Coordinates of C-alpha atoms in Angstrom, one line a residue:
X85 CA 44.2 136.7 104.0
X86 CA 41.2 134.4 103.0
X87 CA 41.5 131.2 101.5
X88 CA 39.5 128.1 100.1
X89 CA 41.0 125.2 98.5
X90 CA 39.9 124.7 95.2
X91 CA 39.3 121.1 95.4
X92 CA 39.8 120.7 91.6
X93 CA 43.2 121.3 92.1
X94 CA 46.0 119.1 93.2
X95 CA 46.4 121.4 96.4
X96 CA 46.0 117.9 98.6
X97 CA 49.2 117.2 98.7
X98 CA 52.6 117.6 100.8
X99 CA 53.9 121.2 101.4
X100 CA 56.5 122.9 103.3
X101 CA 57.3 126.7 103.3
X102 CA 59.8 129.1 105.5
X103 CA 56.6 130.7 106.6
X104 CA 54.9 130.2 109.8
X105 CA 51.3 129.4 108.8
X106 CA 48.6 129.7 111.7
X107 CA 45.0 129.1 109.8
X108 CA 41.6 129.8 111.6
X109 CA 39.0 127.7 110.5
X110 CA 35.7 129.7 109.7
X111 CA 33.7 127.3 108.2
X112 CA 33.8 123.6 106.4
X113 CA 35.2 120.2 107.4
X114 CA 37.9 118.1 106.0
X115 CA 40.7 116.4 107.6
X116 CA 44.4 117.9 108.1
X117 CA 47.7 116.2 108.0
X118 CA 50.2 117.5 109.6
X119 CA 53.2 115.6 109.9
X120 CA 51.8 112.1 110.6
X121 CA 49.0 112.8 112.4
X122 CA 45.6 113.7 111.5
X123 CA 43.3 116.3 112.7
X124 CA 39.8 117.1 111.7
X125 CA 39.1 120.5 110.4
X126 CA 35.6 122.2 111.6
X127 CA 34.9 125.8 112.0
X128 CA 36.3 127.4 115.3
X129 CA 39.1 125.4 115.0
X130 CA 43.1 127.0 115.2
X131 CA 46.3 124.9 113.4
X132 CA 49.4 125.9 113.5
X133 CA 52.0 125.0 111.2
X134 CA 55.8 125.8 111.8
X135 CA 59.2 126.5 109.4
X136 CA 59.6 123.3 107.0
X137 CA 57.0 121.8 108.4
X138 CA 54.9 118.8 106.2
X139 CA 51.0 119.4 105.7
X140 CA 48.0 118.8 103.5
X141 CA 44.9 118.8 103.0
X142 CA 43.9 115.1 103.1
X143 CA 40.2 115.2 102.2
X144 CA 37.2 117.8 101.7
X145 CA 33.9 117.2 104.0
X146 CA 30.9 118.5 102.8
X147 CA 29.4 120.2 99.9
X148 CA 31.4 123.5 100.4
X149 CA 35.2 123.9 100.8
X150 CA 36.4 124.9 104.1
X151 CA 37.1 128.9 104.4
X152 CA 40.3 129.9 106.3
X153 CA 41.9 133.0 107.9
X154 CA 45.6 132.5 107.0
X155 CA 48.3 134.5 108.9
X156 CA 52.1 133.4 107.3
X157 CA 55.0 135.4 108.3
X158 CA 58.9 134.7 108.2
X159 CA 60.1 134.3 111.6
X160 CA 62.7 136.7 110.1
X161 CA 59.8 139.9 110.9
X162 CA 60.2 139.1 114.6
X163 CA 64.0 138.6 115.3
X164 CA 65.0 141.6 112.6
X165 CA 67.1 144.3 114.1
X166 CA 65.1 146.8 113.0
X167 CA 62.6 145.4 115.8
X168 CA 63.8 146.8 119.8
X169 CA 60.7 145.6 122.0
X170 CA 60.5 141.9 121.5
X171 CA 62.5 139.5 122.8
X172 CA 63.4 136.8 119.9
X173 CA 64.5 134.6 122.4
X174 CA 61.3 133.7 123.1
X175 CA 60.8 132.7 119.7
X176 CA 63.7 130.3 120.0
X177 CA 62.1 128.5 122.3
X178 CA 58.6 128.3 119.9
X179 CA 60.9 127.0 116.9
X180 CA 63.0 124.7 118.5
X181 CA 60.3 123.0 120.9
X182 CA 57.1 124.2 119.2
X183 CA 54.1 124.0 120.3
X184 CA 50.6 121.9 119.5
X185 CA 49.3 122.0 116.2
X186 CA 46.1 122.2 116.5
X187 CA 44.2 124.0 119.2
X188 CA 40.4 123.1 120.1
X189 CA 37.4 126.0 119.1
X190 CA 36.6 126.1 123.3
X191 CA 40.4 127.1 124.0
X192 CA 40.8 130.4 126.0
X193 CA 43.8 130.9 123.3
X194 CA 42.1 130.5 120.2
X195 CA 39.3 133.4 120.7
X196 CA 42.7 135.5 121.6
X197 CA 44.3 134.2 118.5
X198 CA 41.2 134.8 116.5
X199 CA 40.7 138.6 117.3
X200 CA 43.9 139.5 116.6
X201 CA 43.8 137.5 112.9
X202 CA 40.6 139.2 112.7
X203 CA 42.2 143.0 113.4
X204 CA 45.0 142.2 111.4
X205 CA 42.9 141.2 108.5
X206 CA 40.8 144.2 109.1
X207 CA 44.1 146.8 109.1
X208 CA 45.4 145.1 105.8
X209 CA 42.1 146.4 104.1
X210 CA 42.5 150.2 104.9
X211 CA 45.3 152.4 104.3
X212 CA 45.1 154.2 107.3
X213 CA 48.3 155.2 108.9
X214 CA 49.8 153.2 111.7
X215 CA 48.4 150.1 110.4
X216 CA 51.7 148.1 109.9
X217 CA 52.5 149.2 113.7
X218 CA 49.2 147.5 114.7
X219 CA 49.5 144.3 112.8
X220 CA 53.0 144.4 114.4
X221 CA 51.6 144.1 117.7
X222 CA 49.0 142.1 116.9
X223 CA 51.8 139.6 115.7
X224 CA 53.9 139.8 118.8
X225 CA 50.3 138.9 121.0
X226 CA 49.7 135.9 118.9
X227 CA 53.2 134.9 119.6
X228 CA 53.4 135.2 123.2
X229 CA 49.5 133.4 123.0
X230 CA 51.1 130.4 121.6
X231 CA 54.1 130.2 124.2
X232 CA 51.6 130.5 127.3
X233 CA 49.8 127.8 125.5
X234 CA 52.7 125.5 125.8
X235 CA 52.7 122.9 128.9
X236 CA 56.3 123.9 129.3
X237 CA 57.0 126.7 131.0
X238 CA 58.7 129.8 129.7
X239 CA 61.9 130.2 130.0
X240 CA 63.0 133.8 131.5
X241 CA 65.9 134.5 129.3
X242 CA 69.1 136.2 129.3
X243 CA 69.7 139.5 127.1
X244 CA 70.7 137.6 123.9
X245 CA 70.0 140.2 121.3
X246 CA 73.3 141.2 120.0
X247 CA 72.5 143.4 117.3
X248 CA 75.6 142.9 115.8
X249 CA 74.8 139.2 115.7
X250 CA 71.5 139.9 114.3
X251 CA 72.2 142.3 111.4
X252 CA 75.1 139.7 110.1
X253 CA 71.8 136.8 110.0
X254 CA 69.6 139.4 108.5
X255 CA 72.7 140.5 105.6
X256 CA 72.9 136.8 104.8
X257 CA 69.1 136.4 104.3
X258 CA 68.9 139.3 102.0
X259 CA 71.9 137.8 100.3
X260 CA 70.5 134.8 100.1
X261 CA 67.0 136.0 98.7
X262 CA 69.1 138.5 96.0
X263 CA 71.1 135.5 94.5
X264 CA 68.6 132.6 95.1
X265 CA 69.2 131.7 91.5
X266 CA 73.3 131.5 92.0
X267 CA 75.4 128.6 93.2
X268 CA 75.3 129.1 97.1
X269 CA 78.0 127.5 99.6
X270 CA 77.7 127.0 103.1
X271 CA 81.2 128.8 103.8
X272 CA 80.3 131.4 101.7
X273 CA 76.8 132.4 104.1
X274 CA 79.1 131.9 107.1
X275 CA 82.1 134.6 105.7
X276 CA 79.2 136.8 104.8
X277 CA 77.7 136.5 108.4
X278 CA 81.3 136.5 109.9
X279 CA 80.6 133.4 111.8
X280 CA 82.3 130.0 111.7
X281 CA 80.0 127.6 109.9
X282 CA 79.0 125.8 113.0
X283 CA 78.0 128.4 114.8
X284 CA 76.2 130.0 111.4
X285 CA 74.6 127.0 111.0
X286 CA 73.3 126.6 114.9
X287 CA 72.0 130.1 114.5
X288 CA 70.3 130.2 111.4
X289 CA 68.0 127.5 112.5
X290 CA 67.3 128.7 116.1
X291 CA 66.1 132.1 114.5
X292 CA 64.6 130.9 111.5
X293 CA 63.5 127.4 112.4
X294 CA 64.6 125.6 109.5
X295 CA 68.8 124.8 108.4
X296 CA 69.8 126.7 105.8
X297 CA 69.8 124.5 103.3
X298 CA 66.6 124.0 103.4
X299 CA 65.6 127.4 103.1
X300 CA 67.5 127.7 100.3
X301 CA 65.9 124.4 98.4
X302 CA 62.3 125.8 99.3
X303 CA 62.9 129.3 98.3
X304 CA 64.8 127.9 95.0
X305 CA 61.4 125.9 94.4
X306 CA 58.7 128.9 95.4
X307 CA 60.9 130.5 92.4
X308 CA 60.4 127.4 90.1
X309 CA 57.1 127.3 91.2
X310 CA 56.1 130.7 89.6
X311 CA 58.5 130.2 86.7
X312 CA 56.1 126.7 86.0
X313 CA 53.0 128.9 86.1
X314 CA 54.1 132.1 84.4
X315 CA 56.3 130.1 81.7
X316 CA 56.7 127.9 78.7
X317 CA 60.0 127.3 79.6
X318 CA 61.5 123.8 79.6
X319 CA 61.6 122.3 83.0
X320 CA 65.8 121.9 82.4
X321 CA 65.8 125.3 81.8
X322 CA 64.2 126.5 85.1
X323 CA 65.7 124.2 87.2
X324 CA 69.3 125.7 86.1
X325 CA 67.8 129.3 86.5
X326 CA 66.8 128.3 89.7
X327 CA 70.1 127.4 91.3
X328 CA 69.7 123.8 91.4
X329 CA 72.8 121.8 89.8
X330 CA 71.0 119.4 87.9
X331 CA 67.3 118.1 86.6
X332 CA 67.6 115.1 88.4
X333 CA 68.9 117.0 91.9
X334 CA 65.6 119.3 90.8
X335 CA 63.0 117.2 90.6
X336 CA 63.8 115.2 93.7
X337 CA 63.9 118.0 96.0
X338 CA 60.6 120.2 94.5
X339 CA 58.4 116.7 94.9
X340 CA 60.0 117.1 98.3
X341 CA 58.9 120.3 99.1
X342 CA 55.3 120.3 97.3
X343 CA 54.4 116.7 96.9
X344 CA 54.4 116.6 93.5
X345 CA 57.1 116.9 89.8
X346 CA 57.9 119.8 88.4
X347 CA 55.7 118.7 85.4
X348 CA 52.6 117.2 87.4
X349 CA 52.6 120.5 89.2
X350 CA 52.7 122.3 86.0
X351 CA 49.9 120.8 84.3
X352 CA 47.9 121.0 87.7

């Protein structure tokens, strides 16, 4: 999709989401933060932001907002069972060593980067058939872009997808996403997934880039999030119908996750 901040808003400030995020840069300036580090934004430029990662818009440049082409997908699309031709290994090694942040406008992968984005965005437009087969692959390029892109080299990998294995993450997830609003345990995912909770644990994170808990807390707050908006409920009342135990237990981990209190971001 297309985006522009709306600098009238309190969008300039800390974020995290389960979502990968890569973000073309098609026109304006302003500066990133990602993490601790800063990085200019100017048209032709690529940033890539991974699972539970912190960033923000630190300031606006310029007359006009920046205008983005946003791409965020849940790393769960590429590892899913239903999926036979890609090899989520190689995603492993994207989530648990990553790669740079922000990539240059002259780099060779950025214009390959781009023109997928750019076909993607195209497909999503039309209702022609095959389309979701064609943003598909057009995912899987952009992903095997950003792991040639690394310094380190790839890995060849052993055959690691056990289906079995697989399904049993992809039940928890949808278990997790059902009840989001219930009192979760860690032993409970890890019966469900018929793994010990070590190994559940390990797992979860090397497909999904981010611990469980923490997928959990963010999705519980994207939940509170549109309860806020849509709403005149009392902020005790959504944090309990959010899953979280208590206010205080609630407000601590949303300014956590977006930067700001449940009522700042409500009045926002």
């Amino acid at each position: 999709y297309e985006s522009v901040p709306d600098p009238n808003r309190s969008l300039f400030t800390e974020h995290h989401h389960t979502e990968i995020e890569i973000c073309y840069v098609q026109s304006g300036e302003g500066v990133f933060l990602v993490d601790d580090t800063r990085y200019n934004i100017e048209p032709g430029k690529l940033f890539v932001f991974f699972s539970n990662q912190p960033h923000w818009i630190e300031r606006i440049d310029g007359a006009k907002p920046p205008c983005f082409l946003d791409l965020k997908f849940e790393p769960r699309m590429v590892w899913s069972p239903g999926i036979n031709f890609f090899d989520d290994s190689f995603l492993r090694q994207l989530l648990s060593e990553g790669c740079q942040n922000c990539f240059e406008a002259e780099d060779e992968a950025v214009s390959i980067i781009r023109a997928n984005m750019e076909e993607m965005f195209s497909e999503c437009q039309k209702t022609a058939p095959g389309a979701e087969i064609i943003i598909k692959a057009n995912l899987y390029k952009i992903l095997v872009t950003l792991l040639r892109s690394r310094e380190e080299e790839i890995r060849p990998t052993t055959t690691y997808r056990n289906i079995q294995n697989l399904e049993n993450m992809d039940k928890v997830i949808q278990y997790i996403n059902t009840n989001i609003s219930k009192k979760l345990s860690l032993e409970e995912l890890a019966d469900i997934s018929c793994f010990s909770r070590t190994y559940f644990s390990v797992l979860f994170k090397e497909l999904n880039g981010i611990s469980p808990w923490d997928y959990i807390n963010i999705k519980r707050v994207e939940l509170a999030k549109s309860m806020l908006r849509e709403s005149n409920e009392t902020v005790l009342y959504i944090s309990s119908e959010c899953g979280f135990s208590n206010l205080s237990n609630f407000n601590r981990i949303f300014k956590k996750i977006t930067g700001t209190t449940p009522t700042e971001f409500r009045k926002s």
